[in-house]
XYZ file of C-alpha atoms in Angstrom:
347
model
C 126.220 192.277 -24.242
C 125.107 188.769 -23.579
C 121.726 187.493 -24.886
C 120.815 186.664 -21.168
C 121.179 190.304 -20.394
C 118.974 191.396 -23.384
C 116.278 188.875 -22.379
C 116.126 190.282 -18.916
C 115.792 193.724 -20.123
C 113.317 193.969 -22.940
C 111.041 196.926 -23.520
C 107.923 197.054 -21.317
C 109.155 194.422 -18.834
C 108.103 196.490 -15.809
C 104.598 197.877 -15.778
C 103.344 200.634 -13.450
C 99.898 202.285 -13.091
C 98.977 205.152 -10.863
C 98.418 208.780 -10.324
C 100.600 211.056 -12.321
C 101.111 214.163 -10.362
C 103.250 217.293 -10.723
C 104.988 217.816 -7.379
C 105.091 221.452 -6.157
C 107.643 221.447 -3.417
C 108.463 224.322 -1.068
C 110.100 224.887 2.341
C 107.445 225.949 4.814
C 107.253 226.580 8.564
C 105.288 224.894 11.275
C 102.687 227.684 11.244
C 101.928 226.901 7.559
C 101.433 223.215 8.687
C 99.207 224.234 11.487
C 97.153 226.616 9.431
C 96.120 223.810 7.095
C 96.000 221.064 9.766
C 98.875 219.058 8.263
C 101.012 216.526 10.163
C 104.699 215.928 9.719
C 105.494 213.126 7.275
C 101.887 212.440 6.389
C 100.233 212.022 2.972
C 96.494 213.103 2.489
C 94.119 213.832 -0.275
C 93.207 217.489 -0.696
C 89.959 218.731 0.626
C 88.086 221.964 -0.109
C 90.027 223.733 2.772
C 93.399 222.925 1.005
C 92.528 224.845 -2.180
C 94.116 227.980 -0.676
C 97.258 225.981 0.277
C 98.031 225.393 -3.489
C 97.579 229.091 -4.253
C 99.908 229.947 -1.311
C 102.576 227.391 -1.877
C 103.368 228.437 -5.409
C 103.897 232.056 -4.044
C 106.842 230.865 -1.906
C 110.191 232.051 -2.871
C 111.796 228.799 -3.600
C 109.227 226.553 -5.348
C 110.307 223.582 -7.317
C 108.260 221.575 -9.835
C 109.051 217.857 -10.368
C 107.178 215.122 -12.179
C 105.788 212.972 -9.361
C 103.166 210.588 -8.242
C 104.292 207.688 -6.226
C 104.197 204.822 -8.838
C 105.542 207.036 -11.666
C 108.474 207.979 -9.402
C 109.267 204.281 -8.697
C 109.195 203.106 -12.315
C 111.247 206.186 -13.316
C 113.942 205.305 -10.694
C 113.989 201.604 -11.896
C 114.469 202.829 -15.396
C 117.273 205.277 -14.285
C 119.139 202.342 -12.562
C 118.631 200.149 -15.728
C 119.869 203.026 -17.944
C 119.689 200.972 -21.254
C 117.655 199.884 -23.086
C 115.219 202.616 -22.732
C 111.448 202.039 -22.039
C 111.913 198.883 -20.039
C 109.341 200.643 -17.697
C 105.719 201.405 -18.779
C 103.432 203.706 -17.038
C 99.646 204.245 -17.302
C 97.748 207.073 -15.586
C 95.464 209.979 -16.420
C 96.380 213.626 -17.065
C 94.733 216.752 -18.329
C 95.341 218.457 -21.681
C 97.131 221.374 -20.138
C 100.577 222.894 -19.402
C 101.172 220.684 -16.391
C 100.279 217.626 -18.438
C 102.815 218.654 -21.098
C 105.444 218.860 -18.441
C 104.614 215.346 -17.219
C 104.906 213.948 -20.715
C 108.214 215.659 -21.358
C 109.656 214.474 -17.984
C 108.545 210.972 -18.515
C 110.273 211.045 -21.964
C 113.457 212.445 -20.600
C 113.427 209.538 -17.985
C 113.034 207.119 -20.874
C 109.799 205.673 -19.406
C 107.287 204.478 -21.910
C 104.294 206.486 -20.543
C 100.844 206.056 -22.106
C 98.603 208.633 -20.502
C 94.900 208.646 -20.778
C 94.256 212.327 -21.560
C 90.965 214.096 -20.867
C 90.009 217.750 -20.687
C 87.369 217.716 -17.848
C 89.870 218.020 -15.042
C 93.297 219.630 -14.962
C 96.488 217.568 -14.327
C 96.930 216.502 -10.860
C 99.336 218.134 -8.369
C 100.841 217.277 -5.148
C 102.020 219.970 -2.641
C 105.110 218.763 -0.796
C 105.412 221.009 2.222
C 108.994 220.665 3.471
C 110.029 221.495 7.088
C 113.549 220.409 7.997
C 114.018 216.806 7.034
C 110.245 216.131 7.229
C 107.705 216.453 4.476
C 103.877 216.551 4.453
C 102.173 215.800 1.189
C 98.726 216.974 0.034
C 97.637 215.452 -3.296
C 94.977 217.169 -5.418
C 94.324 214.173 -7.792
C 92.117 216.039 -10.242
C 92.737 214.454 -13.634
C 94.505 211.454 -11.955
C 91.105 210.534 -10.512
C 89.545 210.242 -13.925
C 91.384 207.183 -15.106
C 88.862 204.926 -16.859
C 89.537 201.243 -17.287
C 87.205 200.810 -20.301
C 88.610 203.965 -22.023
C 92.252 203.092 -21.611
C 93.384 199.829 -19.938
C 90.873 197.692 -21.878
C 92.021 199.075 -25.310
C 93.890 196.235 -27.193
C 97.001 198.374 -27.881
C 97.318 199.157 -24.137
C 96.433 195.718 -22.853
C 99.202 194.263 -25.148
C 101.728 196.407 -23.225
C 100.410 194.924 -19.948
C 100.775 191.442 -21.245
C 104.371 192.102 -22.300
C 105.334 192.819 -18.651
C 106.872 190.366 -16.229
C 106.737 192.595 -13.104
C 103.907 194.903 -12.070
C 103.885 197.629 -9.503
C 100.913 199.772 -8.427
C 100.911 201.953 -5.318
C 97.990 201.663 -2.988
C 97.079 205.290 -3.813
C 95.480 204.065 -7.029
C 92.887 202.150 -4.960
C 91.057 205.435 -4.625
C 90.881 205.866 -8.325
C 90.298 202.660 -10.165
C 90.267 199.383 -8.107
C 88.754 197.522 -11.174
C 91.882 198.330 -13.282
C 94.114 197.139 -10.442
C 92.225 193.771 -10.140
C 92.425 193.193 -13.931
C 96.253 193.667 -13.913
C 96.694 191.700 -10.620
C 94.598 188.733 -11.929
C 96.596 188.726 -15.141
C 99.770 188.547 -13.257
C 98.629 185.874 -10.936
C 97.053 183.708 -13.739
C 100.375 183.855 -15.630
C 102.712 183.457 -12.645
C 104.182 186.869 -13.039
C 105.109 189.194 -10.203
C 102.481 191.644 -8.863
C 103.793 194.311 -6.251
C 101.744 196.660 -4.268
C 102.372 199.336 -1.717
C 100.335 200.279 1.419
C 101.214 203.933 0.457
C 99.733 205.871 3.324
C 97.765 205.103 6.602
C 94.509 206.455 4.990
C 94.521 203.641 2.428
C 94.187 200.988 5.041
C 91.680 203.037 7.047
C 89.354 204.168 4.315
C 90.018 201.917 1.360
C 90.431 198.621 3.235
C 87.777 196.879 1.170
C 89.313 197.368 -2.224
C 92.843 196.854 -0.719
C 91.807 193.401 0.703
C 90.207 192.360 -2.576
C 93.628 192.777 -4.336
C 95.698 191.350 -1.551
C 95.157 187.632 -2.517
C 97.000 188.616 -5.811
C 99.917 190.475 -4.158
C 103.286 188.815 -4.473
C 105.399 191.592 -2.916
C 103.922 194.111 -0.544
C 105.819 197.289 0.444
C 105.113 199.801 3.163
C 106.768 201.893 5.920
C 106.520 201.363 9.665
C 103.560 203.752 10.169
C 101.521 202.283 7.204
C 102.289 198.793 8.557
C 101.087 199.609 12.088
C 97.807 201.215 10.638
C 97.233 198.130 8.505
C 97.757 195.821 11.464
C 95.349 197.735 13.443
C 92.713 197.760 10.731
C 93.093 193.969 10.399
C 93.031 193.320 14.084
C 96.523 191.800 14.262
C 96.991 192.882 17.952
C 100.700 193.515 17.618
C 102.816 196.579 16.994
C 106.014 194.513 16.336
C 106.902 195.269 12.739
C 108.447 191.858 12.056
C 105.414 190.153 13.518
C 103.099 192.313 11.399
C 105.162 191.431 8.236
C 104.798 187.656 9.130
C 101.026 187.951 9.611
C 100.682 189.909 6.398
C 102.641 187.247 4.460
C 100.214 184.598 5.698
C 97.054 186.311 4.426
C 95.218 184.352 1.833
C 96.907 184.094 -1.516
C 95.781 183.052 -4.998
C 98.950 181.963 -6.797
C 100.530 179.387 -4.466
C 103.625 179.106 -6.769
C 104.930 182.281 -5.180
C 105.067 182.925 -1.434
C 104.227 186.481 -0.554
C 107.163 188.706 0.351
C 106.537 191.688 2.706
C 109.043 194.572 2.909
C 108.644 197.158 5.420
C 111.088 200.171 5.558
C 111.616 202.186 8.806
C 113.480 205.283 7.706
C 116.952 205.193 9.197
C 116.211 201.839 11.049
C 116.629 198.417 9.531
C 114.329 197.387 6.710
C 112.210 194.330 7.722
C 111.519 191.643 5.186
C 109.828 188.207 5.468
C 112.111 185.219 4.614
C 115.215 187.071 5.867
C 114.573 189.549 8.534
C 116.581 192.713 9.092
C 118.611 194.742 6.574
C 120.545 197.825 7.826
C 120.213 200.801 5.633
C 123.137 202.795 4.498
C 124.458 205.231 6.931
C 124.040 208.951 6.081
C 125.062 212.032 7.955
C 121.926 214.084 8.865
C 123.458 217.139 7.335
C 123.413 215.407 3.846
C 119.667 214.866 4.020
C 118.099 217.394 1.819
C 114.551 216.042 1.291
C 113.117 212.729 2.394
C 110.138 213.133 0.046
C 110.447 210.303 -2.520
C 112.701 208.006 -0.386
C 110.053 205.313 -0.171
C 109.289 205.640 -3.962
C 113.065 205.494 -4.660
C 113.450 202.360 -2.429
C 110.786 200.529 -4.375
C 112.385 201.746 -7.743
C 115.676 200.270 -6.780
C 114.086 197.105 -5.648
C 112.155 196.754 -8.908
C 115.357 197.310 -10.851
C 116.893 194.178 -9.259
C 113.671 192.266 -9.285
C 113.299 192.759 -13.155
C 116.766 190.984 -13.386
C 115.396 188.176 -11.195
C 117.897 188.937 -8.400
C 117.266 187.501 -4.874
C 115.562 189.447 -2.058
C 118.758 190.572 -0.416
C 119.973 192.112 -3.661
C 116.707 193.722 -4.265
C 116.759 195.427 -0.886
C 120.367 196.459 -1.266
C 119.506 198.236 -4.592
C 116.438 199.796 -2.861
C 118.587 201.214 -0.069
C 121.055 202.566 -2.631
C 118.323 204.340 -4.502
C 116.729 205.829 -1.474
C 120.192 206.949 -0.209
C 120.712 208.907 -3.502
C 117.294 210.458 -3.588
C 117.307 211.878 0.049
C 120.351 214.020 -0.803
C 118.386 215.956 -3.422
C 115.215 217.960 -3.737
C 112.219 216.083 -4.945
C 112.382 212.616 -6.524
C 115.318 213.596 -8.760
C 118.560 211.844 -9.480
C 122.018 212.367 -10.980
C 122.722 211.512 -14.614
C 124.002 207.957 -13.911
C 123.722 205.648 -11.016
C 126.810 204.422 -9.212
C 125.510 201.006 -7.947
C 127.678 197.916 -7.923
């Protein structure tokens, strides 16, 4: 193994922070979605009326439990594609001192991610109900413990901040804006001040709609922004871009104010089976897949980011990062949950 390879891949090179959730996935019917007012392919935060949903979904005959949470999924997939050394990916987030929390710790360990959870006992570990209908999925997140992340109790601790400083690439999904925008800003500013790469995701339409202020506070520090076509359209609407052309939205987003001028912002918008749009170079076709091989699209976006980060950590160019992202997403949609085979087959 060359020394160059080792230097690219040292422990804690990739840092992720977000909401660690246990995914509870089950196949449901349209009546179930209607009963709880859920839309196809949407992501929402659980409200009081969804409490019963969690009770009902676990009674379904084929329930699967998977370690989830958007950012955690992405860093886990990046680590899977890296294989060795272990613990190139670090993850911070908050869990409860309970059975689900233990499962998340065990799953992170099995995925060789260096997870440092802030553990508290006031709220149980967060869960996310993935309601699957055909090749669509509707996600309802009950953040619970994930919502209790405290900057001063975890991120600010010297031993934890040292791990942040070790990283070269940072990734935080927009979902975490609802929890600890001050933690995101601290990490984003560190990356910007040290000319390191800070990546973020629009994550869901509701983030642009209801958390626009914290999102736009972080935006000047964002080097790479991810999103899908629906999120991009909502973001454009909220910012008054007056266009629904995805490539145009990407361009306008790229040109938003930026702190670190040494790096031009890159914007990457996926569109399901349609071409991925990226600034600098435009359209990248995704890998073809027979509809019959699609088992579960839940996690496809997280997987795309994971593959992208894998190549980014190796300082590959944009085209290669997107190719790796498409590969990872193509693997994940053939399986239930954000799960993967033992080894990647990516060349």
